[in-house]
mmCIF file of C-alpha atoms in Angstrom:
data_model
loop_
_atom_site.group_PDB
_atom_site.id
_atom_site.type_symbol
_atom_site.label_atom_id
_atom_site.label_comp_id
_atom_site.label_asym_id
_atom_site.label_seq_id
_atom_site.Cartn_x
_atom_site.Cartn_y
_atom_site.Cartn_z
ATOM 1 C CA MET F 26 -43.630 -65.952 64.224
ATOM 2 C CA THR F 27 -41.723 -62.896 62.725
ATOM 3 C CA HIS F 28 -43.490 -59.488 62.244
ATOM 4 C CA GLU F 29 -43.254 -60.235 58.418
ATOM 5 C CA GLU F 30 -44.480 -63.617 58.542
ATOM 6 C CA ARG F 31 -47.123 -61.973 60.619
ATOM 7 C CA ILE F 32 -48.064 -59.379 57.746
ATOM 8 C CA GLN F 33 -48.011 -62.343 55.098
ATOM 9 C CA ARG F 34 -50.443 -64.582 56.990
ATOM 10 C CA ILE F 35 -52.878 -61.490 57.657
ATOM 11 C CA ASN F 36 -52.840 -60.539 53.725
ATOM 12 C CA GLU F 37 -53.467 -64.455 52.810
ATOM 13 C CA LEU F 38 -56.056 -64.555 55.459
ATOM 14 C CA ALA F 39 -57.492 -61.026 53.751
ATOM 15 C CA LYS F 40 -57.514 -62.226 49.900
ATOM 16 C CA LYS F 41 -59.107 -65.868 51.405
ATOM 17 C CA SER F 42 -61.880 -63.879 52.891
ATOM 18 C CA ARG F 43 -62.897 -61.652 49.878
ATOM 19 C CA SER F 44 -62.437 -64.929 47.661
ATOM 20 C CA GLU F 45 -64.244 -67.775 49.290
ATOM 21 C CA GLY F 46 -64.515 -66.719 53.341
ATOM 22 C CA LEU F 47 -63.101 -68.008 56.473
ATOM 23 C CA THR F 48 -63.417 -70.561 58.793
ATOM 24 C CA HIS F 49 -64.422 -69.788 62.121
ATOM 25 C CA GLU F 50 -60.815 -70.763 63.341
ATOM 26 C CA GLU F 51 -59.287 -68.443 60.584
ATOM 27 C CA ALA F 52 -61.343 -65.566 61.293
ATOM 28 C CA GLU F 53 -59.963 -65.961 65.424
ATOM 29 C CA GLU F 54 -56.681 -66.208 64.084
ATOM 30 C CA GLN F 55 -56.890 -63.449 61.798
ATOM 31 C CA LYS F 56 -58.160 -61.401 64.631
ATOM 32 C CA ILE F 57 -55.550 -62.139 66.810
ATOM 33 C CA LEU F 58 -52.872 -61.811 64.187
ATOM 34 C CA ARG F 59 -54.169 -58.122 63.516
ATOM 35 C CA GLN F 60 -54.252 -57.296 67.212
ATOM 36 C CA GLU F 61 -50.726 -58.447 67.389
ATOM 37 C CA TYR F 62 -49.709 -56.441 64.367
ATOM 38 C CA LEU F 63 -51.318 -53.359 65.962
ATOM 39 C CA ALA F 64 -49.607 -53.701 69.260
ATOM 40 C CA VAL F 65 -46.206 -54.135 67.638
ATOM 41 C CA PHE F 66 -47.099 -50.851 65.199
ATOM 42 C CA ARG F 67 -48.289 -48.725 68.635
ATOM 43 C CA GLN F 68 -44.960 -49.804 70.394
ATOM 44 C CA ASN F 69 -42.803 -49.062 67.685
ATOM 45 C CA PHE F 70 -44.927 -45.542 66.639
ATOM 46 C CA LYS F 71 -44.306 -44.654 70.588
ATOM 47 C CA GLN F 72 -40.879 -45.249 70.509
ATOM 48 C CA GLN F 73 -40.308 -43.132 67.471
ATOM 49 C CA LEU F 74 -42.480 -40.140 69.194
ATOM 50 C CA ASP F 75 -40.274 -40.615 72.616
ATOM 51 C CA SER F 76 -37.154 -40.412 70.281
ATOM 52 C CA ILE F 77 -38.014 -36.914 68.999
ATOM 53 C CA LYS F 78 -35.711 -34.214 70.053
ATOM 54 C CA PHE F 79 -37.135 -30.796 70.139
ATOM 55 C CA VAL F 80 -34.746 -27.732 69.701
ATOM 56 C CA ASP F 81 -35.832 -24.044 70.593
ATOM 57 C CA LYS F 82 -33.644 -21.097 69.264
ATOM 58 C CA HIS F 83 -33.612 -19.116 72.445
ATOM 59 C CA GLU F 84 -33.903 -15.288 72.251
ATOM 60 C CA HIS F 85 -30.675 -15.200 73.804
ATOM 61 C CA GLY F 86 -28.989 -16.875 70.785
ATOM 62 C CA HIS F 87 -28.946 -20.537 72.375
ATOM 63 C CA GLU F 88 -30.369 -23.525 71.453
ATOM 64 C CA HIS F 89 -32.507 -25.833 74.024
ATOM 65 C CA GLU F 90 -32.796 -29.418 73.458
ATOM 66 C CA HIS F 91 -35.737 -31.033 74.847
ATOM 67 C CA GLU F 92 -36.237 -34.580 74.626
ATOM 68 C CA ASN F 93 -39.687 -34.153 75.306
ATOM 69 C CA CYS F 94 -41.864 -30.667 76.460
ATOM 70 C CA HIS F 95 -44.189 -33.144 78.952
ATOM 71 C CA GLY F 96 -43.218 -33.569 82.154
ATOM 72 C CA HIS F 97 -39.604 -32.534 81.925
ATOM 73 C CA GLY F 98 -39.649 -28.987 83.181
ATOM 74 C CA HIS F 99 -39.853 -27.113 80.175
ATOM 75 C CA VAL F 100 -41.953 -24.197 80.206
ATOM 76 C CA HIS F 101 -43.229 -23.048 76.949
ATOM 77 C CA GLY F 102 -42.508 -19.149 76.214
ATOM 78 C CA HIS F 103 -40.261 -18.733 79.226
ATOM 79 C CA CYS F 104 -36.501 -19.127 79.583
ATOM 80 C CA ASP F 105 -35.315 -21.563 81.943
ATOM 81 C CA CYS F 106 -31.841 -21.607 80.767
ATOM 82 C CA HIS F 107 -30.453 -21.314 84.201
ATOM 83 C CA LYS F 108 -31.643 -24.444 85.515
ATOM 84 C CA HIS F 109 -29.819 -26.209 82.882
ATOM 85 C CA GLY F 110 -26.431 -24.391 83.248
ATOM 86 C CA HIS F 111 -26.531 -21.852 80.218
ATOM 87 C CA LYS F 112 -25.224 -18.639 80.348
ATOM 88 C CA HIS F 113 -26.775 -15.553 78.837
ATOM 89 C CA GLU F 114 -24.432 -13.091 77.384
ATOM 90 C CA HIS F 115 -26.091 -9.486 77.325
#
């Protein structure tokens, strides 16, 4: 089932739930489809967050680019340029 088909079926079941109610089987299907939808949503959202790059303008005039500050050795508020091969011009 494609993502679009899953959303369409979720919407169909939601509409039926409001108008006439769902059978036990339909309610179980709705629950599973919603769980699958949320799993895909969370995965896509995490991928988007993981792809964000932070660019900090350093006091020495150059920029630091970080894919993610957590777990990559970047220390907030401190220059660690020498670790990245940057040369300071004073």
